mmCIF file of N, CA, C and O in Angstrom:
data_model
loop_
_atom_site.group_PDB
_atom_site.id
_atom_site.type_symbol
_atom_site.label_atom_id
_atom_site.label_comp_id
_atom_site.label_asym_id
_atom_site.label_seq_id
_atom_site.Cartn_x
_atom_site.Cartn_y
_atom_site.Cartn_z
ATOM 1 N N MET A 13 81.290 91.453 96.705
ATOM 2 C CA MET A 13 81.934 91.604 98.000
ATOM 3 C C MET A 13 82.312 93.072 98.166
ATOM 4 O O MET A 13 82.845 93.693 97.264
ATOM 5 N N GLU A 14 81.983 93.597 99.316
ATOM 6 C CA GLU A 14 82.318 94.980 99.616
ATOM 7 C C GLU A 14 83.567 95.012 100.493
ATOM 8 O O GLU A 14 83.628 94.338 101.515
ATOM 9 N N LEU A 15 84.554 95.775 100.074
ATOM 10 C CA LEU A 15 85.806 95.872 100.824
ATOM 11 C C LEU A 15 85.897 97.229 101.510
ATOM 12 O O LEU A 15 85.428 98.237 100.964
ATOM 13 N N PRO A 16 86.508 97.274 102.688
ATOM 14 C CA PRO A 16 86.640 98.545 103.399
ATOM 15 C C PRO A 16 87.521 99.539 102.636
ATOM 16 O O PRO A 16 88.492 99.156 101.974
ATOM 17 N N ASP A 17 87.157 100.805 102.741
ATOM 18 C CA ASP A 17 87.900 101.863 102.050
ATOM 19 C C ASP A 17 89.370 101.898 102.453
ATOM 20 O O ASP A 17 90.232 102.152 101.607
ATOM 21 N N ASP A 18 89.656 101.639 103.735
ATOM 22 C CA ASP A 18 91.054 101.703 104.171
ATOM 23 C C ASP A 18 91.893 100.609 103.519
ATOM 24 O O ASP A 18 93.058 100.832 103.188
ATOM 25 N N LEU A 19 91.308 99.448 103.279
ATOM 26 C CA LEU A 19 92.029 98.379 102.581
ATOM 27 C C LEU A 19 92.293 98.767 101.131
ATOM 28 O O LEU A 19 93.394 98.567 100.615
ATOM 29 N N ILE A 20 91.301 99.344 100.495
ATOM 30 C CA ILE A 20 91.461 99.773 99.103
ATOM 31 C C ILE A 20 92.541 100.843 98.996
ATOM 32 O O ILE A 20 93.402 100.790 98.104
ATOM 33 N N GLU A 21 92.544 101.795 99.913
ATOM 34 C CA GLU A 21 93.571 102.847 99.891
ATOM 35 C C GLU A 21 94.965 102.276 100.142
ATOM 36 O O GLU A 21 95.939 102.702 99.524
ATOM 37 N N LEU A 22 95.059 101.308 101.032
ATOM 38 C CA LEU A 22 96.340 100.664 101.311
ATOM 39 C C LEU A 22 96.863 99.952 100.062
ATOM 40 O O LEU A 22 98.042 100.074 99.711
ATOM 41 N N GLU A 23 95.985 99.261 99.366
ATOM 42 C CA GLU A 23 96.385 98.581 98.126
ATOM 43 C C GLU A 23 96.739 99.588 97.039
ATOM 44 O O GLU A 23 97.670 99.366 96.269
ATOM 45 N N ARG A 24 96.027 100.709 96.985
ATOM 46 C CA ARG A 24 96.373 101.748 95.994
ATOM 47 C C ARG A 24 97.787 102.280 96.240
ATOM 48 O O ARG A 24 98.536 102.505 95.292
ATOM 49 N N SER A 25 98.136 102.467 97.505
ATOM 50 C CA SER A 25 99.491 102.925 97.836
ATOM 51 C C SER A 25 100.525 101.884 97.423
ATOM 52 O O SER A 25 101.564 102.223 96.857
ATOM 53 N N ALA A 26 100.230 100.628 97.724
ATOM 54 C CA ALA A 26 101.162 99.553 97.362
ATOM 55 C C ALA A 26 101.291 99.453 95.843
ATOM 56 O O ALA A 26 102.401 99.281 95.324
ATOM 57 N N TRP A 27 100.188 99.576 95.122
ATOM 58 C CA TRP A 27 100.220 99.491 93.666
ATOM 59 C C TRP A 27 101.053 100.638 93.081
ATOM 60 O O TRP A 27 101.827 100.437 92.144
ATOM 61 N N ALA A 28 100.931 101.810 93.655
ATOM 62 C CA ALA A 28 101.739 102.949 93.198
ATOM 63 C C ALA A 28 103.222 102.665 93.435
ATOM 64 O O ALA A 28 104.061 102.973 92.578
ATOM 65 N N GLU A 29 103.541 102.082 94.587
ATOM 66 C CA GLU A 29 104.935 101.728 94.878
ATOM 67 C C GLU A 29 105.435 100.655 93.915
ATOM 68 O O GLU A 29 106.582 100.719 93.458
ATOM 69 N N ILE A 30 104.600 99.680 93.597
ATOM 70 C CA ILE A 30 104.995 98.632 92.649
ATOM 71 C C ILE A 30 105.315 99.261 91.301
ATOM 72 O O ILE A 30 106.338 98.960 90.685
ATOM 73 N N GLN A 31 104.448 100.133 90.838
ATOM 74 C CA GLN A 31 104.655 100.765 89.533
ATOM 75 C C GLN A 31 105.899 101.640 89.511
ATOM 76 O O GLN A 31 106.553 101.761 88.471
ATOM 77 N N ALA A 32 106.239 102.235 90.655
ATOM 78 C CA ALA A 32 107.421 103.091 90.735
ATOM 79 C C ALA A 32 108.689 102.294 91.038
ATOM 80 O O ALA A 32 109.789 102.844 91.035
ATOM 81 N N GLY A 33 108.518 100.995 91.323
ATOM 82 C CA GLY A 33 109.667 100.157 91.662
ATOM 83 C C GLY A 33 110.194 100.411 93.060
ATOM 84 O O GLY A 33 111.367 100.162 93.333
ATOM 85 N N THR A 34 109.326 100.880 93.954
ATOM 86 C CA THR A 34 109.766 101.238 95.302
ATOM 87 C C THR A 34 109.016 100.492 96.406
ATOM 88 O O THR A 34 109.061 100.895 97.568
ATOM 89 N N LEU A 35 108.320 99.406 96.050
ATOM 90 C CA LEU A 35 107.560 98.663 97.056
ATOM 91 C C LEU A 35 108.482 98.151 98.146
ATOM 92 O O LEU A 35 109.518 97.552 97.875
ATOM 93 N N THR A 36 108.096 98.404 99.392
ATOM 94 C CA THR A 36 108.888 97.928 100.525
ATOM 95 C C THR A 36 108.228 96.700 101.141
ATOM 96 O O THR A 36 107.024 96.471 100.973
ATOM 97 N N VAL A 37 109.005 95.936 101.859
ATOM 98 C CA VAL A 37 108.481 94.772 102.568
ATOM 99 C C VAL A 37 107.429 95.231 103.568
ATOM 100 O O VAL A 37 106.385 94.586 103.727
ATOM 101 N N GLU A 38 107.668 96.341 104.228
ATOM 102 C CA GLU A 38 106.726 96.868 105.216
ATOM 103 C C GLU A 38 105.357 97.128 104.590
ATOM 104 O O GLU A 38 104.322 96.749 105.148
ATOM 105 N N THR A 39 105.328 97.761 103.428
ATOM 106 C CA THR A 39 104.060 98.037 102.757
ATOM 107 C C THR A 39 103.370 96.741 102.363
ATOM 108 O O THR A 39 102.169 96.572 102.586
ATOM 109 N N ALA A 40 104.119 95.824 101.790
ATOM 110 C CA ALA A 40 103.554 94.538 101.373
ATOM 111 C C ALA A 40 102.983 93.779 102.562
ATOM 112 O O ALA A 40 101.886 93.200 102.474
ATOM 113 N N GLU A 41 103.685 93.795 103.678
ATOM 114 C CA GLU A 41 103.207 93.108 104.876
ATOM 115 C C GLU A 41 101.929 93.744 105.409
ATOM 116 O O GLU A 41 101.024 93.042 105.865
ATOM 117 N N LYS A 42 101.837 95.068 105.356
ATOM 118 C CA LYS A 42 100.631 95.750 105.820
ATOM 119 C C LYS A 42 99.421 95.356 104.983
ATOM 120 O O LYS A 42 98.334 95.107 105.510
ATOM 121 N N VAL A 43 99.609 95.296 103.676
ATOM 122 C CA VAL A 43 98.513 94.915 102.787
ATOM 123 C C VAL A 43 98.091 93.476 103.077
ATOM 124 O O VAL A 43 96.898 93.189 103.219
ATOM 125 N N GLN A 44 99.049 92.579 103.181
ATOM 126 C CA GLN A 44 98.722 91.176 103.428
ATOM 127 C C GLN A 44 98.024 90.983 104.775
ATOM 128 O O GLN A 44 97.073 90.199 104.885
ATOM 129 N N ALA A 45 98.470 91.694 105.791
ATOM 130 C CA ALA A 45 97.835 91.598 107.109
ATOM 131 C C ALA A 45 96.400 92.118 107.049
ATOM 132 O O ALA A 45 95.488 91.529 107.646
ATOM 133 N N ALA A 46 96.185 93.191 106.325
ATOM 134 C CA ALA A 46 94.840 93.758 106.198
ATOM 135 C C ALA A 46 93.926 92.816 105.413
ATOM 136 O O ALA A 46 92.754 92.638 105.767
ATOM 137 N N ILE A 47 94.452 92.195 104.370
ATOM 138 C CA ILE A 47 93.669 91.217 103.604
ATOM 139 C C ILE A 47 93.262 90.055 104.501
ATOM 140 O O ILE A 47 92.109 89.625 104.492
ATOM 141 N N THR A 48 94.198 89.560 105.289
ATOM 142 C CA THR A 48 93.921 88.448 106.200
ATOM 143 C C THR A 48 92.840 88.832 107.211
ATOM 144 O O THR A 48 91.926 88.042 107.478
ATOM 145 N N ALA A 49 92.922 90.048 107.750
ATOM 146 C CA ALA A 49 91.940 90.513 108.728
ATOM 147 C C ALA A 49 90.551 90.632 108.106
ATOM 148 O O ALA A 49 89.557 90.199 108.704
ATOM 149 N N VAL A 50 90.471 91.192 106.920
ATOM 150 C CA VAL A 50 89.177 91.343 106.252
ATOM 151 C C VAL A 50 88.593 89.966 105.930
ATOM 152 O O VAL A 50 87.398 89.731 106.113
ATOM 153 N N ALA A 51 89.422 89.052 105.481
ATOM 154 C CA ALA A 51 88.950 87.699 105.181
ATOM 155 C C ALA A 51 88.395 87.030 106.436
ATOM 156 O O ALA A 51 87.323 86.414 106.400
ATOM 157 N N ALA A 52 89.099 87.165 107.539
ATOM 158 C CA ALA A 52 88.652 86.561 108.799
ATOM 159 C C ALA A 52 87.327 87.165 109.262
ATOM 160 O O ALA A 52 86.435 86.450 109.716
ATOM 161 N N GLU A 53 87.199 88.476 109.133
ATOM 162 C CA GLU A 53 85.978 89.163 109.572
ATOM 163 C C GLU A 53 84.783 88.852 108.675
ATOM 164 O O GLU A 53 83.650 88.753 109.153
ATOM 165 N N SER A 54 85.040 88.710 107.379
ATOM 166 C CA SER A 54 83.944 88.542 106.426
ATOM 167 C C SER A 54 83.561 87.085 106.191
ATOM 168 O O SER A 54 82.485 86.808 105.668
ATOM 169 N N GLY A 55 84.468 86.167 106.531
ATOM 170 C CA GLY A 55 84.213 84.758 106.254
ATOM 171 C C GLY A 55 84.568 84.361 104.837
ATOM 172 O O GLY A 55 84.379 83.217 104.433
ATOM 173 N N GLU A 56 85.068 85.308 104.063
ATOM 174 C CA GLU A 56 85.531 85.021 102.695
ATOM 175 C C GLU A 56 86.934 84.442 102.764
ATOM 176 O O GLU A 56 87.651 84.638 103.739
ATOM 177 N N SER A 57 87.357 83.782 101.699
ATOM 178 C CA SER A 57 88.730 83.286 101.663
ATOM 179 C C SER A 57 89.689 84.450 101.428
ATOM 180 O O SER A 57 89.302 85.483 100.866
ATOM 181 N N ARG A 58 90.924 84.281 101.862
ATOM 182 C CA ARG A 58 91.953 85.298 101.619
ATOM 183 C C ARG A 58 92.091 85.536 100.117
ATOM 184 O O ARG A 58 92.233 86.660 99.661
ATOM 185 N N LEU A 59 92.072 84.465 99.360
ATOM 186 C CA LEU A 59 92.228 84.565 97.910
ATOM 187 C C LEU A 59 91.100 85.399 97.296
ATOM 188 O O LEU A 59 91.348 86.254 96.446
ATOM 189 N N ALA A 60 89.874 85.171 97.747
ATOM 190 C CA ALA A 60 88.736 85.924 97.210
ATOM 191 C C ALA A 60 88.871 87.406 97.534
ATOM 192 O O ALA A 60 88.614 88.265 96.679
ATOM 193 N N VAL A 61 89.279 87.720 98.753
ATOM 194 C CA VAL A 61 89.455 89.117 99.155
ATOM 195 C C VAL A 61 90.564 89.762 98.328
ATOM 196 O O VAL A 61 90.399 90.860 97.788
ATOM 197 N N GLU A 62 91.699 89.087 98.219
ATOM 198 C CA GLU A 62 92.826 89.651 97.472
ATOM 199 C C GLU A 62 92.494 89.816 95.993
ATOM 200 O O GLU A 62 92.833 90.832 95.380
ATOM 201 N N THR A 63 91.808 88.848 95.417
ATOM 202 C CA THR A 63 91.430 88.927 94.006
ATOM 203 C C THR A 63 90.502 90.116 93.755
ATOM 204 O O THR A 63 90.701 90.884 92.811
ATOM 205 N N GLU A 64 89.508 90.273 94.610
ATOM 206 C CA GLU A 64 88.578 91.398 94.462
ATOM 207 C C GLU A 64 89.294 92.732 94.666
ATOM 208 O O GLU A 64 89.069 93.694 93.937
ATOM 209 N N LEU A 65 90.176 92.784 95.638
ATOM 210 C CA LEU A 65 90.941 93.997 95.909
ATOM 211 C C LEU A 65 91.771 94.404 94.702
ATOM 212 O O LEU A 65 91.760 95.559 94.282
ATOM 213 N N LYS A 66 92.472 93.455 94.122
ATOM 214 C CA LYS A 66 93.303 93.764 92.955
ATOM 215 C C LYS A 66 92.447 94.143 91.755
ATOM 216 O O LYS A 66 92.826 95.017 90.974
ATOM 217 N N ARG A 67 91.292 93.512 91.607
ATOM 218 C CA ARG A 67 90.396 93.859 90.496
ATOM 219 C C ARG A 67 89.957 95.324 90.626
ATOM 220 O O ARG A 67 89.983 96.080 89.658
ATOM 221 N N ILE A 68 89.604 95.729 91.840
ATOM 222 C CA ILE A 68 89.155 97.108 92.065
ATOM 223 C C ILE A 68 90.287 98.108 91.831
ATOM 224 O O ILE A 68 90.130 99.094 91.120
ATOM 225 N N VAL A 69 91.455 97.843 92.432
ATOM 226 C CA VAL A 69 92.548 98.808 92.378
ATOM 227 C C VAL A 69 93.260 98.810 91.040
ATOM 228 O O VAL A 69 93.531 99.871 90.480
ATOM 229 N N ARG A 70 93.564 97.672 90.521
ATOM 230 C CA ARG A 70 94.387 97.607 89.308
ATOM 231 C C ARG A 70 93.603 97.705 88.022
ATOM 232 O O ARG A 70 94.131 98.082 86.989
ATOM 233 N N HIS A 71 92.316 97.341 88.088
ATOM 234 C CA HIS A 71 91.524 97.336 86.868
ATOM 235 C C HIS A 71 90.311 98.248 86.948
ATOM 236 O O HIS A 71 89.551 98.343 85.992
ATOM 237 N N GLY A 72 90.120 98.880 88.123
ATOM 238 C CA GLY A 72 89.034 99.829 88.288
ATOM 239 C C GLY A 72 87.662 99.210 88.191
ATOM 240 O O GLY A 72 86.700 99.873 87.823
ATOM 241 N N GLU A 73 87.547 97.928 88.514
ATOM 242 C CA GLU A 73 86.270 97.239 88.396
ATOM 243 C C GLU A 73 85.637 97.037 89.766
ATOM 244 O O GLU A 73 86.217 96.431 90.640
ATOM 245 N N GLU A 74 84.452 97.545 89.926
ATOM 246 C CA GLU A 74 83.660 97.302 91.131
ATOM 247 C C GLU A 74 82.667 96.208 90.785
ATOM 248 O O GLU A 74 82.088 96.221 89.707
ATOM 249 N N THR A 75 82.460 95.278 91.693
ATOM 250 C CA THR A 75 81.457 94.256 91.436
ATOM 251 C C THR A 75 80.090 94.785 91.801
ATOM 252 O O THR A 75 79.947 95.700 92.610
ATOM 253 N N VAL A 76 79.080 94.233 91.205
ATOM 254 C CA VAL A 76 77.709 94.706 91.418
ATOM 255 C C VAL A 76 77.029 93.822 92.440
ATOM 256 O O VAL A 76 77.229 92.686 92.557
#
């Protein structure tokens, strides 16, 4: 599954905030809204989009 760069960057920002202990509700809501939008556009489940997003951002794994 290919995810848009803006979604990946948004998750990277949120992940940095999580690691720093500064994640805000606003940031979390933006990420969740973007995940929902990508899922709706792609026909993938929200869970599949979020799982792939976290795999890319948190573990540096791109799927082939």
